[in-house]
C-alpha positions in Angstrom: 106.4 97.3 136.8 109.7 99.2 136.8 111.1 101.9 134.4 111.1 101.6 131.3 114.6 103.9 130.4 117.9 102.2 129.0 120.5 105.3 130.8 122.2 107.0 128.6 125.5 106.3 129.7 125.2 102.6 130.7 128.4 100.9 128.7 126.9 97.7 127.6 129.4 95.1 126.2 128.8 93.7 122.9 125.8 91.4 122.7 124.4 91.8 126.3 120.6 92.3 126.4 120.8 96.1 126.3 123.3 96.0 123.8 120.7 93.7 121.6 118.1 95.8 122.7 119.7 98.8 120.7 120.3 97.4 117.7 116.7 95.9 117.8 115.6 99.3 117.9 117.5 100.9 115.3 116.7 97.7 112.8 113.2 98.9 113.5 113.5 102.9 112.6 116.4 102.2 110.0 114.6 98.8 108.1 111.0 98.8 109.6 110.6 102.5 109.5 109.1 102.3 112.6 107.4 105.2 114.0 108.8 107.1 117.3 105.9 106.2 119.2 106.8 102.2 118.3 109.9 102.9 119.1 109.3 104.0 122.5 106.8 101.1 122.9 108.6 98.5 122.4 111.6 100.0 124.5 109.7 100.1 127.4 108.2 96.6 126.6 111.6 95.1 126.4 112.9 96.7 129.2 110.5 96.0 131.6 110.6 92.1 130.6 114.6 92.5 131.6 113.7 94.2 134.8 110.5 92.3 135.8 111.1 88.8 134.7 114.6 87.7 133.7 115.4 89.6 136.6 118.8 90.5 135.4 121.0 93.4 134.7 121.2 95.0 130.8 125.1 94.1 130.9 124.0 90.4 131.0 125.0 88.1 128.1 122.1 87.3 125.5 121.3 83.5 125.8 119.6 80.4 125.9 119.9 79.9 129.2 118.5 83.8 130.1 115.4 84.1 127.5 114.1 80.7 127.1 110.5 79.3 126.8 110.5 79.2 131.1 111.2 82.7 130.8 108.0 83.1 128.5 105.2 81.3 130.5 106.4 83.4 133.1 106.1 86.5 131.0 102.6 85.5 130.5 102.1 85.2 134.0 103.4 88.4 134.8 100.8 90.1 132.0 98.2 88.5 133.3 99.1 89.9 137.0 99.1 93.4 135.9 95.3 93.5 134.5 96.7 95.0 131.5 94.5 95.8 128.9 93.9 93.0 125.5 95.7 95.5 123.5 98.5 96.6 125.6 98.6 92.4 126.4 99.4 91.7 122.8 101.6 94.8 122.2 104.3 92.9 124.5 103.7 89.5 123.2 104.7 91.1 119.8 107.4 93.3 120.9 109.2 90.2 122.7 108.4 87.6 119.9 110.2 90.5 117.1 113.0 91.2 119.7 113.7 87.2 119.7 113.3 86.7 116.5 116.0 89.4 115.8 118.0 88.1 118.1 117.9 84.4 116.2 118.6 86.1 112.8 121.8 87.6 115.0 123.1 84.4 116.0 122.0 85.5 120.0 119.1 83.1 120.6 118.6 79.3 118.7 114.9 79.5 119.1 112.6 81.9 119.3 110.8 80.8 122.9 107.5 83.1 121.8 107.2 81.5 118.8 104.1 79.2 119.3 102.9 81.0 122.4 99.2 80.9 122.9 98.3 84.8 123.4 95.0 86.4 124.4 92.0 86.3 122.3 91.8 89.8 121.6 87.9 90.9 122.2 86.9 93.1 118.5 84.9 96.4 119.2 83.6 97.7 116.6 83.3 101.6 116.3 79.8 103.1 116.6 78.3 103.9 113.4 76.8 107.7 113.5 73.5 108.2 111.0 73.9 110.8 108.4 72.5 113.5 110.6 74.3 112.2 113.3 77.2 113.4 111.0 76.3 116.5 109.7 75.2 117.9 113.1 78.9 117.3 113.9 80.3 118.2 111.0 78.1 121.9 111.6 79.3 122.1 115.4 82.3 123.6 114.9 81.3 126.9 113.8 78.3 126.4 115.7 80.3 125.8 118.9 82.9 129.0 117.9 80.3 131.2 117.2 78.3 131.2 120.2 81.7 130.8 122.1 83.0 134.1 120.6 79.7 135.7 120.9 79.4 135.2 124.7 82.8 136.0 125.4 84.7 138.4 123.9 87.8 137.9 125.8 88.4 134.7 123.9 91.5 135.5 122.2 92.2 134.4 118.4 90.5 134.0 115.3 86.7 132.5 115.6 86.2 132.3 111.9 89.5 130.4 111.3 89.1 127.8 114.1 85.7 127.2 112.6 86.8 126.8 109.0 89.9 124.6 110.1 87.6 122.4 112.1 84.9 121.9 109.6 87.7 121.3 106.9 89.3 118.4 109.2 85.9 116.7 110.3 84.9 116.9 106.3 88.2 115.3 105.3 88.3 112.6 107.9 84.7 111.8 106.9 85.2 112.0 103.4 88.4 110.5 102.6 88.3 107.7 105.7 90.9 109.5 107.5 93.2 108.7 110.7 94.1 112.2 112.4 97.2 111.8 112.1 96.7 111.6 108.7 94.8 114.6 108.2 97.3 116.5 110.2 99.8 115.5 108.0 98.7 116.9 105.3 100.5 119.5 103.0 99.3 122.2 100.7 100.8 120.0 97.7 98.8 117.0 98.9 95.4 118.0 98.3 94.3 118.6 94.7 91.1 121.2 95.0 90.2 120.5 91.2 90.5 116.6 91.1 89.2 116.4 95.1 92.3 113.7 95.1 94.4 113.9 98.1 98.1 112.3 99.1 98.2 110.8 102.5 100.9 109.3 104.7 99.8 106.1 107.2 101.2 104.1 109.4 104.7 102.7 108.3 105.1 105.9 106.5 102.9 103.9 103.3 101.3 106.7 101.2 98.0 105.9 99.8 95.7 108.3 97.7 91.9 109.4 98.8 89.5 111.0 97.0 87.7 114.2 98.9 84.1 114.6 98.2 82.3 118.0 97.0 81.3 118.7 100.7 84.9 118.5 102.0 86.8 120.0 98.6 84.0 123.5 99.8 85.2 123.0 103.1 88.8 123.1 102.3 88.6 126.1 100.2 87.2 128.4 103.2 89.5 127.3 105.5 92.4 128.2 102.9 90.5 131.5 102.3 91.0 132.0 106.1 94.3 130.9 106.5 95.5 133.2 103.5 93.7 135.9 105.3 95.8 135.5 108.5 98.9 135.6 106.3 100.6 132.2 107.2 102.2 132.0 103.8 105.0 133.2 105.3 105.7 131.3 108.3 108.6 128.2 108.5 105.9 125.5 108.4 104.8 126.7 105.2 104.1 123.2 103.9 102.0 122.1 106.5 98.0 122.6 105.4 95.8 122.7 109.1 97.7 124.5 111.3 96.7 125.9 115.4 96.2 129.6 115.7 100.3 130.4 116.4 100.6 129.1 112.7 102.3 126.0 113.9 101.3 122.3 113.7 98.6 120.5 115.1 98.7 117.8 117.4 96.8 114.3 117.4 95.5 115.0 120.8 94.5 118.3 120.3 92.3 117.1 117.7 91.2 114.5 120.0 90.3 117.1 122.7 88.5 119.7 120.6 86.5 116.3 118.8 84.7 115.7 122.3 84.1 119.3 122.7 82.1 118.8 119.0 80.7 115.9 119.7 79.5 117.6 123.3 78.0 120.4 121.1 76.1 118.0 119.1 74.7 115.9 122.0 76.0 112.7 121.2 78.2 110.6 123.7 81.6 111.6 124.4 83.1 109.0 124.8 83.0 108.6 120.8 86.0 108.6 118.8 87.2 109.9 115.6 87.5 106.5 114.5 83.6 106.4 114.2 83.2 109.2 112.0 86.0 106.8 109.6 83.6 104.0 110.3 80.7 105.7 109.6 81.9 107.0 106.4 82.5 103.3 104.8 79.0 102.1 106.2 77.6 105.2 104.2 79.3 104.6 101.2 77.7 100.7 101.9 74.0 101.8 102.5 74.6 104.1 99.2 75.1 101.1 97.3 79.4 101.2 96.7 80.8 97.9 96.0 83.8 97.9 99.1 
């Protein structure tokens, strides 16, 4: 596979692929709301396709003749080639059947060659369900893990007592509330109610949907705010932001990612586990406790 990068300054005449590719993209962030990651997804998808299997140059006219169903079974062909994985399969499959279908609604294209397409059964694995004390030993690692880190070596710079705090507070919420990490991450002072335990969250899409935080993760929040006030980020420019990294700035999905291994390492279990089972885990609680999903 080639790169993925339209240049910068590449004139493209009006309604050539790379032309249609850029306003396919901006429909997407301006109508879809599409995220930047989606974004740079499906431009590499799209370009790639151009490069790898129309063969042809961005300037080229958008037509029948160049994206046509011929042009699709050997798309599938070419997906098939690269042992990609289910997921990444599909994620093209979609990406070229929206472009086309864009490209219909423009006048460009008269039918949609993906349309109809027979894709990949796509092989469901489900996340592995931890047992409650599964949970809670993970949900205790992090001071665990910072307190016996600190206490063995005391050139470890920072604040042991906040990491701890801000780590317990984002295992409870995930757990609690069902979270994504990014959605934990996103969350700002305003949109977490200590009193009501009801908390604002922003998904995929940029949907909000409201959660409600158990006693457990409410606790949990308030020491981590305690330490937070203590280290006098009030102050700082990302004042809205609630879990923030040492430096007082923002915290990053993978970050989070990282330090969960490290947690799930100090609690013996596999590390090859995800945050998505602690979600998972939490709804099969709720089940075993007798909730009506």
């Amino acid at each position: 596979m080639s790169g993925a990068e339209i240049p910068e300054d590449l004139a493209l005449p009006s309604g050539s692929i790379g032309d249609m590719i850029h306003r396919f993209l901006r429909y997407l962030e301006r109508e879809r709301n599409a995220s930047e990651h989606t974004l740079d997804a499906y431009r590499r998808d799209l370009v790639q396709f151009v490069d790898n299997v129309l063969g042809a140059d961005l300037k080229q006219p958008t037509t029948d003749e160049a994206i046509n169903a011929r042009a699709a079974r050997r798309y599938l062909v070419r997906l098939s080639e690269w042992n990609l994985a289910r997921t990444s399969t599909l994620r093209k499959l979609s990406a070229l059947r929206s472009f086309c279908y864009f490209l219909v609604r423009e006048g460009n294209l008269l039918v949609n060659p993906f349309t109809g397409l027979r894709r990949p059964k796509q092989k469901r694995n489900l996340p592995h369900v931890l047992s409650v004390d599964e949970v809670r030993s993970l949900l205790d690692a992090p001071s665990r893990y910072w307190r016996r880190a600190y206490s063995s070596d005391c050139a470890l710079r920072g604040e042991p007592t906040f990491a701890a705090a801000r780590d317990c507070a984002i295992l409870e919420v995930i757990y609690s509330g069902g979270m994504r990490i990014s959605e934990a991450i996103q969350l700002e002072l305003d949109d977490v109610d200590l009193i009501s335990g009801v908390a604002r969250l922003r998904g995929k899409g940029k949907k909000e949907r409201l959660c409600v935080l158990g006693k457990p993760a409410l606790s949990a929040l308030r020491e981590y705010l305690a330490e937070r006030a203590r280290l006098g980020f009030a102050g700082r420019r990302e004042r809205g932001i609630l879990f923030r990294n040492q430096r007082g700035g923002p915290l990053t999905v993978r970050s989070v990612q990282r330090q969960f291994k490290v947690y799930l390492s100090e609690s013996g279990l596999p590390v090859d586990y995800t945050p998505h089972a602690l979600r998972h885990s939490f709804a099969s609680h709720l089940l075993d406790a007798g909730a009506d999903l």
